[in-house]
Amino acid sequence: MIHSSKNTKDIGPADPSQHIKFHIVGNTRNSDWLKKTLEEVSDPDNPRYGKHLTKEEINAQTAPSSADFDTICGYLASFGLVYLRRDSDVEVEATVEQIEKMFNTKLHKFINPNDNDSATKYFEVRHTTQITIPAEIKSVVSIVSGF
């Protein structure tokens, strides 16, 4: 089991028809430039000290390439999935069944057994086996999160 916590309890497989939102993060471009820039603006002895970049300036240099986004979005579209392309990731909505097939994993429901208030009790869905990023997108994806 991947997720283990004394604060949660596995209550079994998730409903295959349940919809879940998750994120696929593309590979960062120009990571050496980003590291150098962060060091320079943080070093009081550097002339660039304190001259921080905006989110837009950083994204312009580091966000995944259009080709990488096209690969990810094309793969998702082939499954008929709903997705939203963002700065460095793609937000996806899929059913448990689709996620399990796409990432060769099993999703279960987890609850906090110490939460005795039935009005606020909720569960979360998490993977219980290692996920496998599909070969079609593996070279352009750095992280899959949200389940």
PDB file of C-alpha atoms in Angstrom, residues 33-119:
ATOM      1  CA  TRP A  33      18.252  29.355 -15.777  1.00  0.00           C
ATOM      2  CA  LEU A  34      15.631  29.279 -13.018  1.00  0.00           C
ATOM      3  CA  LYS A  35      18.115  28.117 -10.384  1.00  0.00           C
ATOM      4  CA  LYS A  36      20.674  30.753 -11.428  1.00  0.00           C
ATOM      5  CA  THR A  37      18.048  33.515 -11.446  1.00  0.00           C
ATOM      6  CA  LEU A  38      16.714  32.540  -8.008  1.00  0.00           C
ATOM      7  CA  GLU A  39      20.248  32.535  -6.584  1.00  0.00           C
ATOM      8  CA  GLU A  40      21.028  35.942  -8.116  1.00  0.00           C
ATOM      9  CA  VAL A  41      17.905  37.727  -6.856  1.00  0.00           C
ATOM     10  CA  SER A  42      18.447  36.204  -3.404  1.00  0.00           C
ATOM     11  CA  ASP A  43      22.140  37.125  -3.035  1.00  0.00           C
ATOM     12  CA  PRO A  44      22.690  40.547  -1.388  1.00  0.00           C
ATOM     13  CA  ASP A  45      26.081  40.799  -3.154  1.00  0.00           C
ATOM     14  CA  ASN A  46      24.569  40.323  -6.619  1.00  0.00           C
ATOM     15  CA  PRO A  47      23.480  43.372  -8.691  1.00  0.00           C
ATOM     16  CA  ARG A  48      20.170  41.579  -9.416  1.00  0.00           C
ATOM     17  CA  TYR A  49      19.412  41.219  -5.686  1.00  0.00           C
ATOM     18  CA  GLY A  50      15.751  41.900  -4.915  1.00  0.00           C
ATOM     19  CA  LYS A  51      14.787  42.212  -8.598  1.00  0.00           C
ATOM     20  CA  HIS A  52      12.309  39.370  -8.514  1.00  0.00           C
ATOM     21  CA  LEU A  53      10.545  38.188 -11.632  1.00  0.00           C
ATOM     22  CA  THR A  54       6.790  38.054 -12.021  1.00  0.00           C
ATOM     23  CA  LYS A  55       4.950  34.772 -12.290  1.00  0.00           C
ATOM     24  CA  GLU A  56       4.389  35.521 -15.972  1.00  0.00           C
ATOM     25  CA  GLU A  57       8.115  36.086 -16.593  1.00  0.00           C
ATOM     26  CA  ILE A  58       9.014  32.829 -14.868  1.00  0.00           C
ATOM     27  CA  ASN A  59       6.302  30.872 -16.700  1.00  0.00           C
ATOM     28  CA  ALA A  60       7.456  32.252 -20.046  1.00  0.00           C
ATOM     29  CA  GLN A  61      10.871  30.665 -19.431  1.00  0.00           C
ATOM     30  CA  THR A  62       9.964  27.500 -17.539  1.00  0.00           C
ATOM     31  CA  ALA A  63       6.493  26.294 -18.524  1.00  0.00           C
ATOM     32  CA  PRO A  64       6.325  23.097 -20.566  1.00  0.00           C
ATOM     33  CA  SER A  65       6.651  23.581 -24.299  1.00  0.00           C
ATOM     34  CA  SER A  66       3.584  23.815 -26.519  1.00  0.00           C
ATOM     35  CA  ALA A  67       4.603  20.488 -28.060  1.00  0.00           C
ATOM     36  CA  ASP A  68       4.643  18.857 -24.599  1.00  0.00           C
ATOM     37  CA  PHE A  69       1.220  20.304 -23.790  1.00  0.00           C
ATOM     38  CA  ASP A  70      -0.067  19.106 -27.158  1.00  0.00           C
ATOM     39  CA  THR A  71       1.166  15.579 -26.389  1.00  0.00           C
ATOM     40  CA  ILE A  72      -0.524  15.544 -22.969  1.00  0.00           C
ATOM     41  CA  CYS A  73      -3.783  17.101 -24.181  1.00  0.00           C
ATOM     42  CA  GLY A  74      -3.916  14.878 -27.269  1.00  0.00           C
ATOM     43  CA  TYR A  75      -3.554  11.811 -25.074  1.00  0.00           C
ATOM     44  CA  LEU A  76      -6.347  12.980 -22.765  1.00  0.00           C
ATOM     45  CA  ALA A  77      -8.582  13.865 -25.712  1.00  0.00           C
ATOM     46  CA  SER A  78      -8.159  10.325 -27.073  1.00  0.00           C
ATOM     47  CA  PHE A  79      -9.990   9.151 -23.933  1.00  0.00           C
ATOM     48  CA  GLY A  80     -12.669  11.832 -24.285  1.00  0.00           C
ATOM     49  CA  LEU A  81     -11.618  13.396 -20.979  1.00  0.00           C
ATOM     50  CA  VAL A  82     -12.459  16.890 -19.782  1.00  0.00           C
ATOM     51  CA  TYR A  83      -9.298  18.914 -19.145  1.00  0.00           C
ATOM     52  CA  LEU A  84      -8.071  22.481 -18.690  1.00  0.00           C
ATOM     53  CA  ARG A  85      -4.590  23.523 -19.780  1.00  0.00           C
ATOM     54  CA  ARG A  86      -2.957  25.889 -17.278  1.00  0.00           C
ATOM     55  CA  ASP A  87       0.476  27.541 -16.865  1.00  0.00           C
ATOM     56  CA  SER A  88       2.519  24.444 -16.098  1.00  0.00           C
ATOM     57  CA  ASP A  89      -0.047  21.699 -15.751  1.00  0.00           C
ATOM     58  CA  VAL A  90      -3.263  20.256 -17.059  1.00  0.00           C
ATOM     59  CA  GLU A  91      -6.255  19.870 -14.742  1.00  0.00           C
ATOM     60  CA  VAL A  92      -8.169  16.722 -15.657  1.00  0.00           C
ATOM     61  CA  GLU A  93     -11.526  15.292 -14.679  1.00  0.00           C
ATOM     62  CA  ALA A  94     -11.976  11.537 -15.055  1.00  0.00           C
ATOM     63  CA  THR A  95     -13.808   8.658 -13.445  1.00  0.00           C
ATOM     64  CA  VAL A  96     -12.099   6.300 -11.028  1.00  0.00           C
ATOM     65  CA  GLU A  97     -12.396   3.586 -13.669  1.00  0.00           C
ATOM     66  CA  GLN A  98     -10.666   5.738 -16.309  1.00  0.00           C
ATOM     67  CA  ILE A  99      -7.869   6.725 -13.909  1.00  0.00           C
ATOM     68  CA  GLU A 100      -7.262   3.132 -12.863  1.00  0.00           C
ATOM     69  CA  LYS A 101      -6.969   2.065 -16.509  1.00  0.00           C
ATOM     70  CA  MET A 102      -4.824   5.033 -17.598  1.00  0.00           C
ATOM     71  CA  PHE A 103      -2.337   4.773 -14.730  1.00  0.00           C
ATOM     72  CA  ASN A 104      -2.494   1.022 -14.013  1.00  0.00           C
ATOM     73  CA  THR A 105      -3.402   1.574 -10.367  1.00  0.00           C
ATOM     74  CA  LYS A 106      -6.172   0.937  -7.853  1.00  0.00           C
ATOM     75  CA  LEU A 107      -8.057   3.732  -6.092  1.00  0.00           C
ATOM     76  CA  HIS A 108      -9.590   3.325  -2.645  1.00  0.00           C
ATOM     77  CA  LYS A 109     -11.602   5.509  -0.293  1.00  0.00           C
ATOM     78  CA  PHE A 110      -9.973   6.665   2.941  1.00  0.00           C
ATOM     79  CA  ILE A 111     -11.604   8.254   5.997  1.00  0.00           C
ATOM     80  CA  ASN A 112     -10.394   9.687   9.268  1.00  0.00           C
ATOM     81  CA  PRO A 113     -11.657   7.131  11.824  1.00  0.00           C
ATOM     82  CA  ASN A 114     -11.279   9.708  14.604  1.00  0.00           C
ATOM     83  CA  ASP A 115     -13.833  12.037  13.013  1.00  0.00           C
ATOM     84  CA  ASN A 116     -17.031  11.135  14.864  1.00  0.00           C
ATOM     85  CA  ASP A 117     -19.105  14.011  13.489  1.00  0.00           C
ATOM     86  CA  SER A 118     -21.153  12.405  10.713  1.00  0.00           C
ATOM     87  CA  ALA A 119     -22.119  15.847   9.404  1.00  0.00           C
TER      88      ALA A 119
END
